[in-house]
Amino acid sequence: MNQLRKTKKYKLLIYQRDQSRKFLNVNGMLDLLQSSIHHSEDWEIQVFTHSSSHSACELVHILHNVDVLLTPHGFQSLLLLFLPLPAILFEVFPFRYFKNCYEKLSADYGVIYGDAMSPATSWHSAWLLPSLSAADESGRYQFTPFCPICREYARSHHVSFQTVAANQLARLINESIDFLGNRFIKEDLQSHRFVNSRSSNIPRSKKKKKYPVVEDMVNKVIENSVVDKV
């Protein structure tokens, strides 16, 4: 099995937004990830930029073998529905903005979730937002909970992926690597036509879907080739 595993690399995809809340200095991110991830030579790191012209089928093809999806917080985190299981979704929030939308969905679907908060990316946000911030319920972050205008202001800023976030992601990967590796072995065994004797006798029609509502929804999107701002 170890020999089979060595034929593949883990895949980390940086999903770049195309308008607001973009990653700054993507080239610097690549260097930082290479230096932070243990055994980085076992990883393939790619950058993909969002576009409304991408179809659901294209997104499924891009994400079907991604082990880590690294993205700014936003609507595109729903792409966790297209990730293999298990995989990691890691979000980066803008400075002093926090909205816990995707952690529970990730847990329900079987995706490992992590997040970090960007440092301030402008002098005015560094000066203004700390005076408007309060701790979230978990105590993880200070964020802007008050007027909608202030939250929108915080939400609109680009994000910076720095050493603290890179170390958090590296720790999460290290803690989860056995789960990701087990998926690799399973895929390799299937590709080499090995059969698991405990499941081979179960008729396909009787196998239960692990997440029926989500899987049916994704299948419907794919079948209808819906183009949406996912």
PDB file of N, CA and C in Angstrom, residues 50-113:
ATOM      1  N   HIS A  50     -11.569  32.460  -9.623  1.00  0.00           N
ATOM      2  CA  HIS A  50     -13.005  32.353  -9.864  1.00  0.00           C
ATOM      3  C   HIS A  50     -13.416  33.142 -11.098  1.00  0.00           C
ATOM      4  N   SER A  51     -14.373  32.587 -11.833  1.00  0.00           N
ATOM      5  CA  SER A  51     -14.992  33.288 -12.954  1.00  0.00           C
ATOM      6  C   SER A  51     -16.411  32.768 -13.117  1.00  0.00           C
ATOM      7  N   SER A  52     -17.331  33.660 -13.396  1.00  0.00           N
ATOM      8  CA  SER A  52     -18.726  33.249 -13.594  1.00  0.00           C
ATOM      9  C   SER A  52     -18.889  32.404 -14.857  1.00  0.00           C
ATOM     10  N   SER A  53     -17.866  32.363 -15.687  1.00  0.00           N
ATOM     11  CA  SER A  53     -17.955  31.562 -16.917  1.00  0.00           C
ATOM     12  C   SER A  53     -17.691  30.080 -16.662  1.00  0.00           C
ATOM     13  N   HIS A  54     -17.184  29.739 -15.484  1.00  0.00           N
ATOM     14  CA  HIS A  54     -16.913  28.329 -15.185  1.00  0.00           C
ATOM     15  C   HIS A  54     -18.229  27.600 -14.897  1.00  0.00           C
ATOM     16  N   SER A  55     -18.426  26.481 -15.558  1.00  0.00           N
ATOM     17  CA  SER A  55     -19.636  25.688 -15.331  1.00  0.00           C
ATOM     18  C   SER A  55     -19.456  24.802 -14.111  1.00  0.00           C
ATOM     19  N   ALA A  56     -20.564  24.258 -13.621  1.00  0.00           N
ATOM     20  CA  ALA A  56     -20.507  23.337 -12.485  1.00  0.00           C
ATOM     21  C   ALA A  56     -19.655  22.122 -12.827  1.00  0.00           C
ATOM     22  N   CYS A  57     -19.755  21.657 -14.055  1.00  0.00           N
ATOM     23  CA  CYS A  57     -18.976  20.483 -14.469  1.00  0.00           C
ATOM     24  C   CYS A  57     -17.475  20.773 -14.418  1.00  0.00           C
ATOM     25  N   GLU A  58     -17.086  21.984 -14.821  1.00  0.00           N
ATOM     26  CA  GLU A  58     -15.673  22.359 -14.755  1.00  0.00           C
ATOM     27  C   GLU A  58     -15.195  22.382 -13.304  1.00  0.00           C
ATOM     28  N   LEU A  59     -16.011  22.935 -12.418  1.00  0.00           N
ATOM     29  CA  LEU A  59     -15.631  23.015 -11.015  1.00  0.00           C
ATOM     30  C   LEU A  59     -15.504  21.626 -10.397  1.00  0.00           C
ATOM     31  N   VAL A  60     -16.431  20.742 -10.736  1.00  0.00           N
ATOM     32  CA  VAL A  60     -16.358  19.377 -10.222  1.00  0.00           C
ATOM     33  C   VAL A  60     -15.066  18.711 -10.693  1.00  0.00           C
ATOM     34  N   HIS A  61     -14.722  18.903 -11.952  1.00  0.00           N
ATOM     35  CA  HIS A  61     -13.502  18.302 -12.500  1.00  0.00           C
ATOM     36  C   HIS A  61     -12.266  18.832 -11.781  1.00  0.00           C
ATOM     37  N   ILE A  62     -12.238  20.122 -11.498  1.00  0.00           N
ATOM     38  CA  ILE A  62     -11.082  20.735 -10.840  1.00  0.00           C
ATOM     39  C   ILE A  62     -10.951  20.277  -9.393  1.00  0.00           C
ATOM     40  N   LEU A  63     -12.085  20.100  -8.714  1.00  0.00           N
ATOM     41  CA  LEU A  63     -12.075  19.851  -7.268  1.00  0.00           C
ATOM     42  C   LEU A  63     -12.149  18.381  -6.883  1.00  0.00           C
ATOM     43  N   HIS A  64     -12.362  17.482  -7.833  1.00  0.00           N
ATOM     44  CA  HIS A  64     -12.664  16.096  -7.475  1.00  0.00           C
ATOM     45  C   HIS A  64     -11.508  15.398  -6.758  1.00  0.00           C
ATOM     46  N   ASN A  65     -10.260  15.898  -6.933  1.00  0.00           N
ATOM     47  CA  ASN A  65      -9.118  15.253  -6.276  1.00  0.00           C
ATOM     48  C   ASN A  65      -8.316  16.224  -5.405  1.00  0.00           C
ATOM     49  N   VAL A  66      -8.968  17.293  -4.947  1.00  0.00           N
ATOM     50  CA  VAL A  66      -8.316  18.295  -4.104  1.00  0.00           C
ATOM     51  C   VAL A  66      -8.349  17.837  -2.648  1.00  0.00           C
ATOM     52  N   ASP A  67      -7.191  17.867  -2.000  1.00  0.00           N
ATOM     53  CA  ASP A  67      -7.111  17.487  -0.583  1.00  0.00           C
ATOM     54  C   ASP A  67      -7.320  18.684   0.336  1.00  0.00           C
ATOM     55  N   VAL A  68      -6.851  19.851  -0.091  1.00  0.00           N
ATOM     56  CA  VAL A  68      -7.018  21.071   0.710  1.00  0.00           C
ATOM     57  C   VAL A  68      -7.505  22.189  -0.195  1.00  0.00           C
ATOM     58  N   LEU A  69      -8.647  22.771   0.151  1.00  0.00           N
ATOM     59  CA  LEU A  69      -9.167  23.952  -0.549  1.00  0.00           C
ATOM     60  C   LEU A  69      -8.920  25.156   0.347  1.00  0.00           C
ATOM     61  N   LEU A  70      -8.045  26.053  -0.100  1.00  0.00           N
ATOM     62  CA  LEU A  70      -7.662  27.244   0.654  1.00  0.00           C
ATOM     63  C   LEU A  70      -8.268  28.455  -0.033  1.00  0.00           C
ATOM     64  N   THR A  71      -9.105  29.201   0.683  1.00  0.00           N
ATOM     65  CA  THR A  71      -9.854  30.279   0.033  1.00  0.00           C
ATOM     66  C   THR A  71     -10.176  31.395   1.016  1.00  0.00           C
ATOM     67  N   PRO A  72     -10.318  32.637   0.534  1.00  0.00           N
ATOM     68  CA  PRO A  72     -10.896  33.663   1.399  1.00  0.00           C
ATOM     69  C   PRO A  72     -12.328  33.275   1.756  1.00  0.00           C
ATOM     70  N   HIS A  73     -12.824  33.755   2.879  1.00  0.00           N
ATOM     71  CA  HIS A  73     -14.213  33.482   3.244  1.00  0.00           C
ATOM     72  C   HIS A  73     -15.144  34.073   2.182  1.00  0.00           C
ATOM     73  N   GLY A  74     -16.155  33.288   1.792  1.00  0.00           N
ATOM     74  CA  GLY A  74     -17.110  33.789   0.822  1.00  0.00           C
ATOM     75  C   GLY A  74     -17.963  32.679   0.253  1.00  0.00           C
ATOM     76  N   PHE A  75     -18.807  33.043  -0.704  1.00  0.00           N
ATOM     77  CA  PHE A  75     -19.761  32.099  -1.293  1.00  0.00           C
ATOM     78  C   PHE A  75     -19.068  30.884  -1.886  1.00  0.00           C
ATOM     79  N   GLN A  76     -17.829  31.057  -2.359  1.00  0.00           N
ATOM     80  CA  GLN A  76     -17.126  29.954  -3.023  1.00  0.00           C
ATOM     81  C   GLN A  76     -16.783  28.823  -2.052  1.00  0.00           C
ATOM     82  N   SER A  77     -16.925  29.058  -0.746  1.00  0.00           N
ATOM     83  CA  SER A  77     -16.673  27.968   0.208  1.00  0.00           C
ATOM     84  C   SER A  77     -17.714  26.862   0.081  1.00  0.00           C
ATOM     85  N   LEU A  78     -18.840  27.159  -0.571  1.00  0.00           N
ATOM     86  CA  LEU A  78     -19.825  26.111  -0.850  1.00  0.00           C
ATOM     87  C   LEU A  78     -19.263  25.028  -1.771  1.00  0.00           C
ATOM     88  N   LEU A  79     -18.137  25.311  -2.388  1.00  0.00           N
ATOM     89  CA  LEU A  79     -17.493  24.300  -3.221  1.00  0.00           C
ATOM     90  C   LEU A  79     -17.039  23.092  -2.418  1.00  0.00           C
ATOM     91  N   LEU A  80     -17.107  23.172  -1.110  1.00  0.00           N
ATOM     92  CA  LEU A  80     -16.805  22.005  -0.287  1.00  0.00           C
ATOM     93  C   LEU A  80     -17.685  20.811  -0.692  1.00  0.00           C
ATOM     94  N   LEU A  81     -18.853  21.101  -1.275  1.00  0.00           N
ATOM     95  CA  LEU A  81     -19.753  20.035  -1.714  1.00  0.00           C
ATOM     96  C   LEU A  81     -19.148  19.193  -2.839  1.00  0.00           C
ATOM     97  N   PHE A  82     -18.157  19.751  -3.540  1.00  0.00           N
ATOM     98  CA  PHE A  82     -17.539  19.041  -4.648  1.00  0.00           C
ATOM     99  C   PHE A  82     -16.226  18.360  -4.252  1.00  0.00           C
ATOM    100  N   LEU A  83     -15.803  18.523  -3.003  1.00  0.00           N
ATOM    101  CA  LEU A  83     -14.542  17.932  -2.558  1.00  0.00           C
ATOM    102  C   LEU A  83     -14.708  16.439  -2.313  1.00  0.00           C
ATOM    103  N   PRO A  84     -13.643  15.666  -2.492  1.00  0.00           N
ATOM    104  CA  PRO A  84     -13.692  14.256  -2.104  1.00  0.00           C
ATOM    105  C   PRO A  84     -13.719  14.160  -0.584  1.00  0.00           C
ATOM    106  N   LEU A  85     -14.089  13.014  -0.083  1.00  0.00           N
ATOM    107  CA  LEU A  85     -14.126  12.811   1.370  1.00  0.00           C
ATOM    108  C   LEU A  85     -13.092  11.771   1.772  1.00  0.00           C
ATOM    109  N   PRO A  86     -12.223  12.106   2.735  1.00  0.00           N
ATOM    110  CA  PRO A  86     -12.171  13.395   3.426  1.00  0.00           C
ATOM    111  C   PRO A  86     -11.307  14.399   2.654  1.00  0.00           C
ATOM    112  N   ALA A  87     -11.497  15.680   2.965  1.00  0.00           N
ATOM    113  CA  ALA A  87     -10.666  16.755   2.438  1.00  0.00           C
ATOM    114  C   ALA A  87     -10.733  17.888   3.462  1.00  0.00           C
ATOM    115  N   ILE A  88      -9.957  18.935   3.227  1.00  0.00           N
ATOM    116  CA  ILE A  88      -9.887  20.065   4.160  1.00  0.00           C
ATOM    117  C   ILE A  88     -10.355  21.333   3.460  1.00  0.00           C
ATOM    118  N   LEU A  89     -11.232  22.084   4.115  1.00  0.00           N
ATOM    119  CA  LEU A  89     -11.572  23.444   3.701  1.00  0.00           C
ATOM    120  C   LEU A  89     -10.951  24.399   4.715  1.00  0.00           C
ATOM    121  N   PHE A  90     -10.141  25.342   4.224  1.00  0.00           N
ATOM    122  CA  PHE A  90      -9.510  26.321   5.115  1.00  0.00           C
ATOM    123  C   PHE A  90      -9.830  27.716   4.601  1.00  0.00           C
ATOM    124  N   GLU A  91     -10.561  28.483   5.425  1.00  0.00           N
ATOM    125  CA  GLU A  91     -10.974  29.844   5.055  1.00  0.00           C
ATOM    126  C   GLU A  91     -10.091  30.884   5.742  1.00  0.00           C
ATOM    127  N   VAL A  92      -9.896  32.011   5.056  1.00  0.00           N
ATOM    128  CA  VAL A  92      -9.214  33.158   5.660  1.00  0.00           C
ATOM    129  C   VAL A  92     -10.194  34.324   5.678  1.00  0.00           C
ATOM    130  N   PHE A  93     -10.493  34.812   6.892  1.00  0.00           N
ATOM    131  CA  PHE A  93     -11.444  35.915   7.054  1.00  0.00           C
ATOM    132  C   PHE A  93     -10.724  37.255   6.942  1.00  0.00           C
ATOM    133  N   PRO A  94     -11.417  38.290   6.441  1.00  0.00           N
ATOM    134  CA  PRO A  94     -10.840  39.630   6.467  1.00  0.00           C
ATOM    135  C   PRO A  94     -10.618  40.095   7.905  1.00  0.00           C
ATOM    136  N   PHE A  95      -9.757  41.054   8.076  1.00  0.00           N
ATOM    137  CA  PHE A  95      -9.441  41.605   9.397  1.00  0.00           C
ATOM    138  C   PHE A  95     -10.709  42.072  10.110  1.00  0.00           C
ATOM    139  N   ARG A  96     -10.922  41.519  11.285  1.00  0.00           N
ATOM    140  CA  ARG A  96     -12.039  41.861  12.169  1.00  0.00           C
ATOM    141  C   ARG A  96     -13.423  41.608  11.536  1.00  0.00           C
ATOM    142  N   TYR A  97     -13.469  40.655  10.621  1.00  0.00           N
ATOM    143  CA  TYR A  97     -14.768  40.181  10.117  1.00  0.00           C
ATOM    144  C   TYR A  97     -14.843  38.685  10.338  1.00  0.00           C
ATOM    145  N   PHE A  98     -15.951  38.225  10.907  1.00  0.00           N
ATOM    146  CA  PHE A  98     -16.102  36.794  11.164  1.00  0.00           C
ATOM    147  C   PHE A  98     -17.571  36.421  11.078  1.00  0.00           C
ATOM    148  N   LYS A  99     -17.856  35.405  10.266  1.00  0.00           N
ATOM    149  CA  LYS A  99     -19.209  34.874  10.163  1.00  0.00           C
ATOM    150  C   LYS A  99     -19.095  33.373   9.944  1.00  0.00           C
ATOM    151  N   ASN A 100     -19.499  32.621  10.945  1.00  0.00           N
ATOM    152  CA  ASN A 100     -19.289  31.179  10.931  1.00  0.00           C
ATOM    153  C   ASN A 100     -20.397  30.496  10.126  1.00  0.00           C
ATOM    154  N   CYS A 101     -20.217  30.458   8.808  1.00  0.00           N
ATOM    155  CA  CYS A 101     -21.245  29.892   7.922  1.00  0.00           C
ATOM    156  C   CYS A 101     -20.977  28.436   7.563  1.00  0.00           C
ATOM    157  N   TYR A 102     -19.707  28.095   7.358  1.00  0.00           N
ATOM    158  CA  TYR A 102     -19.387  26.845   6.673  1.00  0.00           C
ATOM    159  C   TYR A 102     -18.788  25.762   7.575  1.00  0.00           C
ATOM    160  N   GLU A 103     -18.526  26.074   8.825  1.00  0.00           N
ATOM    161  CA  GLU A 103     -17.940  25.059   9.710  1.00  0.00           C
ATOM    162  C   GLU A 103     -18.922  23.918   9.957  1.00  0.00           C
ATOM    163  N   LYS A 104     -20.180  24.253  10.259  1.00  0.00           N
ATOM    164  CA  LYS A 104     -21.169  23.209  10.533  1.00  0.00           C
ATOM    165  C   LYS A 104     -21.487  22.409   9.271  1.00  0.00           C
ATOM    166  N   LEU A 105     -21.619  23.100   8.139  1.00  0.00           N
ATOM    167  CA  LEU A 105     -21.878  22.396   6.882  1.00  0.00           C
ATOM    168  C   LEU A 105     -20.737  21.437   6.568  1.00  0.00           C
ATOM    169  N   SER A 106     -19.506  21.871   6.804  1.00  0.00           N
ATOM    170  CA  SER A 106     -18.351  21.008   6.575  1.00  0.00           C
ATOM    171  C   SER A 106     -18.440  19.759   7.440  1.00  0.00           C
ATOM    172  N   ALA A 107     -18.767  19.949   8.718  1.00  0.00           N
ATOM    173  CA  ALA A 107     -18.862  18.813   9.634  1.00  0.00           C
ATOM    174  C   ALA A 107     -19.974  17.863   9.204  1.00  0.00           C
ATOM    175  N   ASP A 108     -21.113  18.420   8.787  1.00  0.00           N
ATOM    176  CA  ASP A 108     -22.242  17.583   8.366  1.00  0.00           C
ATOM    177  C   ASP A 108     -21.896  16.778   7.111  1.00  0.00           C
ATOM    178  N   TYR A 109     -21.112  17.391   6.229  1.00  0.00           N
ATOM    179  CA  TYR A 109     -20.796  16.736   4.965  1.00  0.00           C
ATOM    180  C   TYR A 109     -19.600  15.792   5.073  1.00  0.00           C
ATOM    181  N   GLY A 110     -18.760  15.991   6.086  1.00  0.00           N
ATOM    182  CA  GLY A 110     -17.597  15.133   6.263  1.00  0.00           C
ATOM    183  C   GLY A 110     -16.286  15.767   5.845  1.00  0.00           C
ATOM    184  N   VAL A 111     -16.283  17.101   5.666  1.00  0.00           N
ATOM    185  CA  VAL A 111     -15.072  17.836   5.305  1.00  0.00           C
ATOM    186  C   VAL A 111     -14.452  18.411   6.577  1.00  0.00           C
ATOM    187  N   ILE A 112     -13.131  18.344   6.677  1.00  0.00           N
ATOM    188  CA  ILE A 112     -12.400  18.885   7.816  1.00  0.00           C
ATOM    189  C   ILE A 112     -12.270  20.391   7.627  1.00  0.00           C
ATOM    190  N   TYR A 113     -12.599  21.166   8.668  1.00  0.00           N
ATOM    191  CA  TYR A 113     -12.672  22.628   8.529  1.00  0.00           C
ATOM    192  C   TYR A 113     -11.615  23.319   9.382  1.00  0.00           C
TER     193      TYR A 113
END
